[in-house]
mmCIF file of C-alpha atoms and ligand atoms in Angstrom:
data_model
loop_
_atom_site.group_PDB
_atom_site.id
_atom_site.type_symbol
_atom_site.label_atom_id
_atom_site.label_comp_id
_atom_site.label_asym_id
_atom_site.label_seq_id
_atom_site.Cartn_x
_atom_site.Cartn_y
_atom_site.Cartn_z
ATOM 1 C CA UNK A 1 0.000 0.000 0.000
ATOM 2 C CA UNK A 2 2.664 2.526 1.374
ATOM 3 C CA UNK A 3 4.964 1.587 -1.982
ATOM 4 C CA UNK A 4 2.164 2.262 -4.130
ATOM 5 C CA UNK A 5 2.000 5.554 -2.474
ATOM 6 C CA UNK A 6 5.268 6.357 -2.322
ATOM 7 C CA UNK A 7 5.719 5.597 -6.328
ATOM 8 C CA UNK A 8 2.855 8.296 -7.137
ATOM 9 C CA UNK A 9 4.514 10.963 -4.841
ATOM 10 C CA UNK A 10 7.716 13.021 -5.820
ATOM 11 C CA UNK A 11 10.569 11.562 -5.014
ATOM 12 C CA UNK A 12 13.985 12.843 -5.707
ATOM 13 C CA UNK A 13 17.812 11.673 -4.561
ATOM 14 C CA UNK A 14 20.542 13.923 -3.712
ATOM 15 C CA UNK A 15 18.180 17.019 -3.843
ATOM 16 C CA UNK A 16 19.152 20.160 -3.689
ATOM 17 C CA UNK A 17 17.562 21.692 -0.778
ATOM 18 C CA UNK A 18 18.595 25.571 -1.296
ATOM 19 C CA UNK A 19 15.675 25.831 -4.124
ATOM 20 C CA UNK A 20 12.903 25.227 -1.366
ATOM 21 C CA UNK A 21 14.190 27.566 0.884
ATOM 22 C CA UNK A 22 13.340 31.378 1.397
ATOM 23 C CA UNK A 23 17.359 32.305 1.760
ATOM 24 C CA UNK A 24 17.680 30.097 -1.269
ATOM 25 C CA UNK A 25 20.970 28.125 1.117
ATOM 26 C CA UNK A 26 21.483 24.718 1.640
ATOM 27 C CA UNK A 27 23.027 21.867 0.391
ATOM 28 C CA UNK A 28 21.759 18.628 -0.599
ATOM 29 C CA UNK A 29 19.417 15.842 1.723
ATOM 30 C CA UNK A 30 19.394 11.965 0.715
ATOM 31 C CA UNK A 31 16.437 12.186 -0.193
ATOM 32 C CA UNK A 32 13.289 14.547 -0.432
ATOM 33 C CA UNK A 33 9.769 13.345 -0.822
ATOM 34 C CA UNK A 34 6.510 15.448 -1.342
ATOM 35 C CA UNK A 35 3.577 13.786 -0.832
ATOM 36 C CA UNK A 36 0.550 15.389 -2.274
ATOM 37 C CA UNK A 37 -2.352 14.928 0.386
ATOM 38 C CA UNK A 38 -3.176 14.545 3.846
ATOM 39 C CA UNK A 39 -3.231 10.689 3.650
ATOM 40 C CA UNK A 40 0.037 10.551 1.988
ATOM 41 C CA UNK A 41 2.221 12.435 4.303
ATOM 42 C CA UNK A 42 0.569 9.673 7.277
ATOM 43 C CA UNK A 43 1.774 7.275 5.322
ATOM 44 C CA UNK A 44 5.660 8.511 5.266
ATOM 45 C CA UNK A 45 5.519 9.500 8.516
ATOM 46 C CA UNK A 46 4.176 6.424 9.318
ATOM 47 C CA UNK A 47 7.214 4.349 7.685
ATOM 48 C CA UNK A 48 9.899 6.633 8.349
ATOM 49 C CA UNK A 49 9.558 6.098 12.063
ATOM 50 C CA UNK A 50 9.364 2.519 11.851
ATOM 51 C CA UNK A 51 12.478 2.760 9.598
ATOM 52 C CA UNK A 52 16.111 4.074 11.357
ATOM 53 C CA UNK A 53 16.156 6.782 9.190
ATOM 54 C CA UNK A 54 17.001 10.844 10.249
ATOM 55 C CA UNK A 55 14.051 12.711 8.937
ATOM 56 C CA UNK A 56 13.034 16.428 8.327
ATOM 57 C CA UNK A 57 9.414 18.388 7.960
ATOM 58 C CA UNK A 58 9.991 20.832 5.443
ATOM 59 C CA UNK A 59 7.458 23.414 5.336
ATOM 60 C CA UNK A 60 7.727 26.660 3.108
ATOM 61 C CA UNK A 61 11.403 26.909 4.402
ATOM 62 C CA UNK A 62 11.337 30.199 5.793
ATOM 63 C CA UNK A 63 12.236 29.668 8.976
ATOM 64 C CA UNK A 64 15.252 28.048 8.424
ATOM 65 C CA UNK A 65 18.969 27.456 8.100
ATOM 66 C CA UNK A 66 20.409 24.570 5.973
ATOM 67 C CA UNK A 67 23.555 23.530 6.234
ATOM 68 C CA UNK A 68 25.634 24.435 2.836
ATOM 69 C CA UNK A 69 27.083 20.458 3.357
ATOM 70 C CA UNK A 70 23.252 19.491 3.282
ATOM 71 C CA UNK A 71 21.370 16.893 5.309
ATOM 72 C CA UNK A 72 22.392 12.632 5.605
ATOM 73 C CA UNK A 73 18.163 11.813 6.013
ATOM 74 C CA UNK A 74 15.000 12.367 4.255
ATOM 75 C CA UNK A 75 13.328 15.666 3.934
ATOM 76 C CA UNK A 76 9.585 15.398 3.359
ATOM 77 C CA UNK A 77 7.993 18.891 1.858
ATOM 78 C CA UNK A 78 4.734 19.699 2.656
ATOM 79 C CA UNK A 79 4.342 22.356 0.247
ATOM 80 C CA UNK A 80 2.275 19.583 -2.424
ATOM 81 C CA UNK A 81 -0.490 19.573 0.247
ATOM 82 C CA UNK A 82 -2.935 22.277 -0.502
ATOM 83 C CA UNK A 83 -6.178 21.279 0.504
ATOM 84 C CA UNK A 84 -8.616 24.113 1.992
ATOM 85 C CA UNK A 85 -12.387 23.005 2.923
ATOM 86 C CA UNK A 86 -14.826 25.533 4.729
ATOM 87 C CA UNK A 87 -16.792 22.757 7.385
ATOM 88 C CA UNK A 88 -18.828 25.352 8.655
ATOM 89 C CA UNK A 89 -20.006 29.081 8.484
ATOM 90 C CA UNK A 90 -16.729 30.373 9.899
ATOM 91 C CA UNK A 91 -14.918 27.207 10.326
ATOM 92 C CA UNK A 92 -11.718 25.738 7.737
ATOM 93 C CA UNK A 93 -9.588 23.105 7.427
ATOM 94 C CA UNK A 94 -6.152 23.404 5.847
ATOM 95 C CA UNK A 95 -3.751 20.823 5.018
ATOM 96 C CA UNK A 96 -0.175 21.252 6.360
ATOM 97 C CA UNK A 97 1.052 22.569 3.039
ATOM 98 C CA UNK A 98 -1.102 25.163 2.677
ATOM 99 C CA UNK A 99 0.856 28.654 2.216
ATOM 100 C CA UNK A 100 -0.739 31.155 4.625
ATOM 101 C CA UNK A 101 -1.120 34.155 2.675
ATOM 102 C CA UNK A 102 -3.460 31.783 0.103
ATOM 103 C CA UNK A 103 -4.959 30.884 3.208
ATOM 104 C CA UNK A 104 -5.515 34.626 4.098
ATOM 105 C CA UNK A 105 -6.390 35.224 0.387
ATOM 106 C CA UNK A 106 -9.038 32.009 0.097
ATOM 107 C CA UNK A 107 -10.998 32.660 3.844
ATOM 108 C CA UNK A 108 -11.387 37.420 2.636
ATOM 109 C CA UNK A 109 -13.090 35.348 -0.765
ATOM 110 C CA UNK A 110 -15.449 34.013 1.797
ATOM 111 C CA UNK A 111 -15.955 36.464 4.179
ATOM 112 C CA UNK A 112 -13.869 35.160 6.633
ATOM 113 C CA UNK A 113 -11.514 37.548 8.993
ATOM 114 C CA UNK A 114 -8.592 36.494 11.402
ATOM 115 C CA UNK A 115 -6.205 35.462 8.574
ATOM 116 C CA UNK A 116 -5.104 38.677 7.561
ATOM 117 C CA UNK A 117 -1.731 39.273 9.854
ATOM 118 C CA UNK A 118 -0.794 36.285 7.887
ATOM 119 C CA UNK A 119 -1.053 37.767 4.275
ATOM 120 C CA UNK A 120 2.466 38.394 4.255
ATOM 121 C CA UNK A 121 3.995 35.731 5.717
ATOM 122 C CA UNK A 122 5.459 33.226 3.619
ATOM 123 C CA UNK A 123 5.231 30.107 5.443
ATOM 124 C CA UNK A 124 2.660 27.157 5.381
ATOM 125 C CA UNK A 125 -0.151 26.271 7.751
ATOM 126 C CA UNK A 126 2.315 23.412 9.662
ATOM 127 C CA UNK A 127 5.487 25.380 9.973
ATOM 128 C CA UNK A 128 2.832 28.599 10.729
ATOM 129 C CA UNK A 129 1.839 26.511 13.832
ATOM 130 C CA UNK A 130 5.263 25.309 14.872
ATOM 131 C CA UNK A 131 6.319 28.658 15.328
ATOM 132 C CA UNK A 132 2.720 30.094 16.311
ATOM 133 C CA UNK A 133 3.814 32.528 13.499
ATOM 134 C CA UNK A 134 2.914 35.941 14.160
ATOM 135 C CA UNK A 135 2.279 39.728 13.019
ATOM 136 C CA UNK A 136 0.662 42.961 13.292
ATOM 137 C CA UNK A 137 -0.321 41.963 17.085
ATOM 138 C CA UNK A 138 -2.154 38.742 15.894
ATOM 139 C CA UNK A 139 -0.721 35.181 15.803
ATOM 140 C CA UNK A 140 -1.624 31.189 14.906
ATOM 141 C CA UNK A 141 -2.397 30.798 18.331
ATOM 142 C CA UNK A 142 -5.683 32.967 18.431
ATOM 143 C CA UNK A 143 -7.264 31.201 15.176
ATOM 144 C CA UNK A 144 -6.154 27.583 16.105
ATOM 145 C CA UNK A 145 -9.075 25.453 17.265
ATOM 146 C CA UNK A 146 -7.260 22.141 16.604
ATOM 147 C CA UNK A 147 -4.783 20.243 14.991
ATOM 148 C CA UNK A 148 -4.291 16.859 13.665
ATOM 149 C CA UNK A 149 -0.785 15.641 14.168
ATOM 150 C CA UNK A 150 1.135 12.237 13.237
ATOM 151 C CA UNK A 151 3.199 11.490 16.573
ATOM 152 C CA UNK A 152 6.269 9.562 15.347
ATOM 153 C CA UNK A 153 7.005 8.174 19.259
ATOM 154 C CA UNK A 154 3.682 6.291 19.323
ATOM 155 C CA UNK A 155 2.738 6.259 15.402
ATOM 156 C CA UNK A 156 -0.667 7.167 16.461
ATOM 157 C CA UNK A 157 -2.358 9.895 14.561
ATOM 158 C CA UNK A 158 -3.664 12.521 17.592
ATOM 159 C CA UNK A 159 -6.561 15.302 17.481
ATOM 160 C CA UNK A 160 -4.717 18.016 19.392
ATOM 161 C CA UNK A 161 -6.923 21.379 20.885
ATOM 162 C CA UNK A 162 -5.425 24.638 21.309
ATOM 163 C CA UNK A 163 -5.258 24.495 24.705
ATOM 164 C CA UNK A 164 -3.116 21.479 24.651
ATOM 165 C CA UNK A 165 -0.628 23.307 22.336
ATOM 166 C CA UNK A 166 0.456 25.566 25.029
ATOM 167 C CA UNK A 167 1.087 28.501 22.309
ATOM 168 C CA UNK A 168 3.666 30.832 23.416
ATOM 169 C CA UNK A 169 5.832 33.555 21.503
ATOM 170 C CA UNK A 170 7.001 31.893 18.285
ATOM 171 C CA UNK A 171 6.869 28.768 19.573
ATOM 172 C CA UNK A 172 4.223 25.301 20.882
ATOM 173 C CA UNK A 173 4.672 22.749 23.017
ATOM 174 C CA UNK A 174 4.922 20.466 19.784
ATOM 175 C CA UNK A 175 8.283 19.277 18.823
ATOM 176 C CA UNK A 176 8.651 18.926 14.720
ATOM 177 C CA UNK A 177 10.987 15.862 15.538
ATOM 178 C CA UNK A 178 7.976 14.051 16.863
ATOM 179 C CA UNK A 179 4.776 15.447 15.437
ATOM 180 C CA UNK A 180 3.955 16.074 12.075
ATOM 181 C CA UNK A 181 1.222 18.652 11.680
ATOM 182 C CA UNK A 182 -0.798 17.076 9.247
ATOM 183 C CA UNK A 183 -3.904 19.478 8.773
ATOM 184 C CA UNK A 184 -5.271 21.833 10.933
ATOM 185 C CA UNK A 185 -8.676 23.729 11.651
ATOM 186 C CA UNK A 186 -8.558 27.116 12.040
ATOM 187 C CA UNK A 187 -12.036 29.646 13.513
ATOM 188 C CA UNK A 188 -12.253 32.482 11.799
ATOM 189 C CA UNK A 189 -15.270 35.433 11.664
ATOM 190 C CA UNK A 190 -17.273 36.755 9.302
ATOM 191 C CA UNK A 191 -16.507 40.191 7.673
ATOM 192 C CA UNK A 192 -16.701 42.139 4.375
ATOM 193 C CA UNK A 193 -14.697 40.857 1.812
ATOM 194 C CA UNK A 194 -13.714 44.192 1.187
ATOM 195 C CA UNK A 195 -12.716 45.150 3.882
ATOM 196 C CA UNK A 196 -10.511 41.720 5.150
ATOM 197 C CA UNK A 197 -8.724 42.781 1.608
ATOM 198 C CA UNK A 198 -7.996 46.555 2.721
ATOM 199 C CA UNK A 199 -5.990 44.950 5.714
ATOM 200 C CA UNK A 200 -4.573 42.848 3.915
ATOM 201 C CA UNK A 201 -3.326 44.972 1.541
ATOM 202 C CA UNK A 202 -2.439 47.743 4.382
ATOM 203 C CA UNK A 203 -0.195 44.688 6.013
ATOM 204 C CA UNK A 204 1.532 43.713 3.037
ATOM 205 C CA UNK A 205 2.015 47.557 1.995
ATOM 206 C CA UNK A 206 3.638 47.431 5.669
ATOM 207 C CA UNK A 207 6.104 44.996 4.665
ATOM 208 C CA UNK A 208 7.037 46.370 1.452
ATOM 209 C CA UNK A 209 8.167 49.525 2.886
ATOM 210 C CA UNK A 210 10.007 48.052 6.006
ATOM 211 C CA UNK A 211 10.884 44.459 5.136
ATOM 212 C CA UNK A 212 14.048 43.288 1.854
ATOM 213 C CA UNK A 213 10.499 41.619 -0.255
ATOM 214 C CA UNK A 214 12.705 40.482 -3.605
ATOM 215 C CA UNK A 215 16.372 39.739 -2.307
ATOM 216 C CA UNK A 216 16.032 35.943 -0.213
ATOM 217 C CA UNK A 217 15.968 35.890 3.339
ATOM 218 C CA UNK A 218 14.177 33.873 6.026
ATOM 219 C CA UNK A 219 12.465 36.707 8.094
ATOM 220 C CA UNK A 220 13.387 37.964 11.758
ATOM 221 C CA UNK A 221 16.401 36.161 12.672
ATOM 222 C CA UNK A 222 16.710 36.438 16.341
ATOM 223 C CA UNK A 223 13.006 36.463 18.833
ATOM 224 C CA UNK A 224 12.545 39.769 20.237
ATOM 225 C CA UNK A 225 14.214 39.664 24.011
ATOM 226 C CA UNK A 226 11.152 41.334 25.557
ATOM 227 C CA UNK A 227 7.719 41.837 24.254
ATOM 228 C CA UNK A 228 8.421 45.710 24.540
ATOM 229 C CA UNK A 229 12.173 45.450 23.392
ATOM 230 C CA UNK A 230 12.317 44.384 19.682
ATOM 231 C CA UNK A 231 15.508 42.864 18.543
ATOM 232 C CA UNK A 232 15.535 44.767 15.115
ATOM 233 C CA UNK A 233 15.421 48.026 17.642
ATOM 234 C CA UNK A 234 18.423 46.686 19.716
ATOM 235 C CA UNK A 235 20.678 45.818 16.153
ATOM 236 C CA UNK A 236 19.771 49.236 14.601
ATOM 237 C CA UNK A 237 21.010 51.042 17.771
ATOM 238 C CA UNK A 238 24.198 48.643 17.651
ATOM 239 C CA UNK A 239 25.441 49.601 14.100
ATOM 240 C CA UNK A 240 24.429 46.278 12.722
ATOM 241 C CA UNK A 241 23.306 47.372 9.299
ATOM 242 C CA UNK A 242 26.953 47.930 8.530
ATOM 243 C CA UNK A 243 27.926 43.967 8.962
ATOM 244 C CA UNK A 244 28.731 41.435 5.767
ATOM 245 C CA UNK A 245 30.455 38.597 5.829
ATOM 246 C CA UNK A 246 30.825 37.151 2.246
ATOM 247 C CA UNK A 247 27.593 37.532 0.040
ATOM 248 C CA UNK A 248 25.651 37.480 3.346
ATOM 249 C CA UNK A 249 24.699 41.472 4.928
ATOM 250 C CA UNK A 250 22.276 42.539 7.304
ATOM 251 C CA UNK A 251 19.602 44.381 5.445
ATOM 252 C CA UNK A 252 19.561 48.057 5.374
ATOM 253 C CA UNK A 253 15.851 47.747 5.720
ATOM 254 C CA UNK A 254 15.365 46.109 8.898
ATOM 255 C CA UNK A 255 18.335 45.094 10.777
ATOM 256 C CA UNK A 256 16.803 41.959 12.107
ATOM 257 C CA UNK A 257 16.887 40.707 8.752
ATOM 258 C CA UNK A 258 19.827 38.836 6.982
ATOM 259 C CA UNK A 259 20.031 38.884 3.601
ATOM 260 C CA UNK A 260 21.550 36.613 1.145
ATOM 261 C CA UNK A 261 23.338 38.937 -1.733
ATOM 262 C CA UNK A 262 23.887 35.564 -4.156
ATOM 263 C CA UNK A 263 25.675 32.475 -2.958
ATOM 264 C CA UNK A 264 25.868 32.563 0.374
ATOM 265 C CA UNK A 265 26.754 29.720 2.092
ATOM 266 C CA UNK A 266 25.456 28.609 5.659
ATOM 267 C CA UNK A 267 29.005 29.346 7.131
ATOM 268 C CA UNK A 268 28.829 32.863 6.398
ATOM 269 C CA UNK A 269 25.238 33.314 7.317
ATOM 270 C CA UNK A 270 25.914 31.620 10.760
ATOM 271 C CA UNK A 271 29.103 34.294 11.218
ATOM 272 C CA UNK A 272 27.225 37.034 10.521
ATOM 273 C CA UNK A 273 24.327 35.575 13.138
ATOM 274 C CA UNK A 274 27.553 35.604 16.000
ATOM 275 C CA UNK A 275 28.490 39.078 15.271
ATOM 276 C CA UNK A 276 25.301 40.405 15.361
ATOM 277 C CA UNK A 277 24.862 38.763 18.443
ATOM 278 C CA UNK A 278 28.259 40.296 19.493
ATOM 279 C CA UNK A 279 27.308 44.034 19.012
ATOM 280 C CA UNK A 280 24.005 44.167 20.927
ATOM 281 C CA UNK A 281 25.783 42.150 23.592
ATOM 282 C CA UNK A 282 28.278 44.772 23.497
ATOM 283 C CA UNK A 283 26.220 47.854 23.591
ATOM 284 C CA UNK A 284 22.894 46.540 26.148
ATOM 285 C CA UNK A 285 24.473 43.628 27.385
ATOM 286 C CA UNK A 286 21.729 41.541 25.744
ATOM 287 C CA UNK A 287 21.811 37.876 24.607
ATOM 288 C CA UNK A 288 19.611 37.127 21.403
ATOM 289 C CA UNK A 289 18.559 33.973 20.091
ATOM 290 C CA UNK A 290 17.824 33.252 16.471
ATOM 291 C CA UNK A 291 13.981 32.777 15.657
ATOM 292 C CA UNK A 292 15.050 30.402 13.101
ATOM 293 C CA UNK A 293 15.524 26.638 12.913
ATOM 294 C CA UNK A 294 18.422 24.901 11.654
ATOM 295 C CA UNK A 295 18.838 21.892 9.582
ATOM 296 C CA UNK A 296 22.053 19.475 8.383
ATOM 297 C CA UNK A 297 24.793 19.988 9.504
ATOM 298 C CA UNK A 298 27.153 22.688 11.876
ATOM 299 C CA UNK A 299 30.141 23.001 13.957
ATOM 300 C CA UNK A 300 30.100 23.267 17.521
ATOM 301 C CA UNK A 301 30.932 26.923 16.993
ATOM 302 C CA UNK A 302 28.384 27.634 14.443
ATOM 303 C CA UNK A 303 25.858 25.693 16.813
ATOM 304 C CA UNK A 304 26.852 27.913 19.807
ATOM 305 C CA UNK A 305 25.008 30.595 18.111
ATOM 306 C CA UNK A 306 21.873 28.857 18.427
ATOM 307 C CA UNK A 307 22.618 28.242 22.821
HETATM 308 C C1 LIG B 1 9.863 37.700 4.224
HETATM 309 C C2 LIG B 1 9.499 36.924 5.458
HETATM 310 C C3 LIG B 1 8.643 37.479 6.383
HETATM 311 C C4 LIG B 1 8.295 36.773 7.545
HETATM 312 N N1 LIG B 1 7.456 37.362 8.424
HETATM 313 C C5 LIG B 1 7.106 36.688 9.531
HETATM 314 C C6 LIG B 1 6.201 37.278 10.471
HETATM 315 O O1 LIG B 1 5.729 38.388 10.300
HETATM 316 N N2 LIG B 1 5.868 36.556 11.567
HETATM 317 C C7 LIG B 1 6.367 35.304 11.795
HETATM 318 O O2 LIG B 1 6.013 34.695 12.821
HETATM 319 N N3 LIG B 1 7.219 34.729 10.919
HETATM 320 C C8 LIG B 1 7.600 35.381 9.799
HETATM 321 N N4 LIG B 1 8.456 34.799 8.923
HETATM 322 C C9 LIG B 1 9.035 33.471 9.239
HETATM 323 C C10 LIG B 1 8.253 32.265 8.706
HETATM 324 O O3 LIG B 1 7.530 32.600 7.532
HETATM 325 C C11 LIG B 1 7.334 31.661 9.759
HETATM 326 O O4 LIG B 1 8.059 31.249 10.896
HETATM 327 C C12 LIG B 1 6.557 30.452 9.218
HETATM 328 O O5 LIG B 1 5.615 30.055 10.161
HETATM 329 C C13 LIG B 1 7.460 29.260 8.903
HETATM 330 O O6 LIG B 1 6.688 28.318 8.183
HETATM 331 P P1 LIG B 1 7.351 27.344 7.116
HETATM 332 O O7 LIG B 1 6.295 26.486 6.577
HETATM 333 O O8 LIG B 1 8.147 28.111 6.135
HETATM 334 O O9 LIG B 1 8.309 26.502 8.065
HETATM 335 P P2 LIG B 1 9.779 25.961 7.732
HETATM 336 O O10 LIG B 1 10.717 27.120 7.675
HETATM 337 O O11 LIG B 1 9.752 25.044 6.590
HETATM 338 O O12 LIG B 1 10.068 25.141 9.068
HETATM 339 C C14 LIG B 1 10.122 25.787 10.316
HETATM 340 C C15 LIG B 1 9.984 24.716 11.410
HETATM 341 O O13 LIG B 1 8.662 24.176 11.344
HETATM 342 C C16 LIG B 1 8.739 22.753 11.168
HETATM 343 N N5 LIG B 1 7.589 22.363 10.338
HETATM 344 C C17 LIG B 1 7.189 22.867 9.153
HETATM 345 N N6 LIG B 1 6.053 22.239 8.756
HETATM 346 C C18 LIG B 1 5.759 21.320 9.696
HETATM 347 C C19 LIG B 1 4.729 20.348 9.853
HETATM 348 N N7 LIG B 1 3.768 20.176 8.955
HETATM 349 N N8 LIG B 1 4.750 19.574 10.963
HETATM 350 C C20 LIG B 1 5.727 19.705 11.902
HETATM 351 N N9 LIG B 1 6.728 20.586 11.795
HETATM 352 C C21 LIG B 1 6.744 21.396 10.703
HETATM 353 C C22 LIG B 1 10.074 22.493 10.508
HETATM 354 O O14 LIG B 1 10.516 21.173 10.773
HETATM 355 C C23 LIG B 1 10.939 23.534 11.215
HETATM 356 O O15 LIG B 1 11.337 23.061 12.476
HETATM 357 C C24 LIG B 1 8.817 35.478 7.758
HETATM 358 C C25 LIG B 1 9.675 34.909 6.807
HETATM 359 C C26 LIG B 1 10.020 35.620 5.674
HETATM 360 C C27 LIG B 1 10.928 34.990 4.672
#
C-alpha cells in the first residue's frame, strides 16, 4: 500500500535543498519526498519512524537554516499539500502545506476575517503553527481550534486542541521531531470581503516599505528579548546594518533581517548571526537567540550561536 503511495509521490535523490528555501541556502538531503495529500504524508511519517532513518518536515522553508554540506536523512515537503475546505459558516480546514497568505487570500473570498496578519507571511499552515507565526499583534495561536498531528514516538495519529498546544511567543509545546502537523482547523469570523482585503493589503504595503520583499531571506532572525524590546530596535542602535560577511549582509531595511546577496553559504550566514549577536551584547548587554531553525549539519561553533 505505502509503496504504491510512495511511487505516485515526488521523489527525488541527492536534492538540492537551497531551491525550497526562502534564503535560497542549503546543500543537498538523501532524499526529499513530497507527498501530495493529507493521507500521503501519514503514510511517510508512518514508515519513516518505523524505519532508522534521520528525517526532516519541510514546510515553506522560511524559517530556516540549511547547512551548505546538506542533510544525511530524508526531507519530506509539505508544500504539495494544498487542501482548503470551509466545514462550517466560519470554520476551515487546511492541510499542512497550505501557504498562509493563500490561506488569508481564500478565507477574505469568503468572508472570513482572522487570517489577515498572515497575508504576508510566507510560510505554510504546519510550519505557521510550529512557530505560532505571528504579526501585526495577531498570531496562529488565536485562530487555532485544533490540529491533527502524526506522533512519530507512538505512530498514532492525535486530534490536538489549542489548549493542549500551550502557544507561546514563536513557539508550541509540539516538537517537529515528533509530530507532524498534518492538517489543521482554524475559527475564523465573518466580515466584508472588502474590507478583510484593505488589511490585507495595508499589512503587506507594511512589509514592502520596512521588510528586503525580492532579495532571499528567512524573516526575523533572532526572537525579540522582551515583548516591549524588539531585537531589530536593539541591532539598529548597535550599528548592525553595517555587517557582511561574504555575500551574506544585514539588510539596510530592517536590521533583524539577513540577507543573502547571491551564494551565500550557511558558514557565512551563521558568522554574521555571532556578530550580530556580538554588538548588541556589546552595547545593552543583551543575549539574542535566532527565531530560526536549523537543519544538516554545523560546527560546535556555528551551533553555539543557536545556545
Ligand atoms: C519575508 C518573510 C517574512 C516573515 N514574516 C514573519 C512574520 O511576520 N511573523 C512570523 O512569525 N514569521 C515570519 N516569517 C518566518 C516564517 O515565515 C514563519 O516562521 C513560518 O511560520 C514558517 O513556516 P514554514 O512552513 O516556512 O516553516 P519551515 O521554515 O519550513 O520550518 C520551520 C519549522 O517548522 C517545522 N515544520 C514545518 N512544517 C511542519 C509540519 N507540517 N509539521 C511539523 N513541523 C513542521 C520544521 O521542521 C521547522 O522546524 C517570515 C519569513 C520571511 C521569509
Amino acid at each position: 500500500m505505502l509503496e504504491r503511495k510512495e511511487r505516485l509521490m515526488e521523489e527525488q535523490l541527492q536534492a538540492p535543498l537551497a531551491r525550497y528555501t526562502t534564503l535560497k541556502i542549503g546543500g543537498s538531503a538523501n532524499r526529499l519526498l513530497q507527498p501530495n495529500s493529507v493521507a500521503e504524508l501519514r503514510d511517510v511519517m508512518q514508515s519513516l519512524s518505523e524505519s532508522s532513518t534521520p528525517w526532516f518536515i519541510l514546510g515553506g522553508g522560511s524559517n530556516l537554516l540549511i547547512s551548505s554540506k546538506g542533510y544525511e536523512g530524508t526531507v519530506v515537503r509539505t508544500t504539495q499539500i494544498k487542501s482548503v475546505e470551509r466545514l462550517e459558516d466560519n470554520l476551515i480546514e487546511a492541510g499542512a502545506g497550505s501557504r498562509l497568505p493563500h490561506l488569508a487570500r481564500h478565507a477574505a473570498q469568503w468572508g472570513l476575517c482572522g487570517l489577515e496578519f498572515a497575508a504576508g507571511i510566507p510560510g505554510t499552515v504546519g510550519g505557521g503553527v510550529i512557530m505560532n507565526a505571528g504579526a501585526h499583534g495577531s498570531s496562529m495561536s488565536e485562530i487555532v481550534e485544533e490540529i491533527s498531528v502524526f506522533d512519530a514516538k507512538t505512530q498514532r495519529v492525535i486530534t490536538l486542541k489549542r489548549d493542549e498546544l500551550d502557544f507561546q511567543y514563536r513557539r508550541c509545546a509540539l516538537d517537529p521531531a515528533v509530530h507532524t502537523v498534518l492538517s489543521a482547523k482554524l475559527r475564523l469570523k465573518s466580515d466584508n470581503p472588502d474590507e478583510i482585503e484593505k488589511r490585507i493589503k495595508h499589512n503587506e504595503d507594511y512589509r514592502l516599505r520596512t521588510q528586503p520583499i525580492g532579495t532571499p531571506n528567512a524573516g526575523s532572525t533572532f526572537k525579540n528579548p522582551e515583548p516591549t524590546r524588539s531585537a531589530g530596535m536593539l541591532l539598529d542602535q548597535s550599528g548592525a546594518k553595517e555587517l557582511k560577511e561574504g555575500q551574506a549582509a544585514v539588510s539596510g531595511l530592517h536590521a533583524n533581517f539577513v540577507v543573502n546577496l547571491g551564494g551565500a553559504s550557511s558558514e557565512e550566514v551563521t558568522a554574521l548571526l555571532a556578530k550580530m549577536q556580538d554588538k548588541v551584547f556589546q552595547k545593552f548587554g543583551v543575549r539574542l537567540h535566532p527565531e530560526w531553525k536549523t537543519l544538516g549539519e554545523f560546527s560546535s561553533d556555528e551551533i553555539a550561536v543557536w545556545k
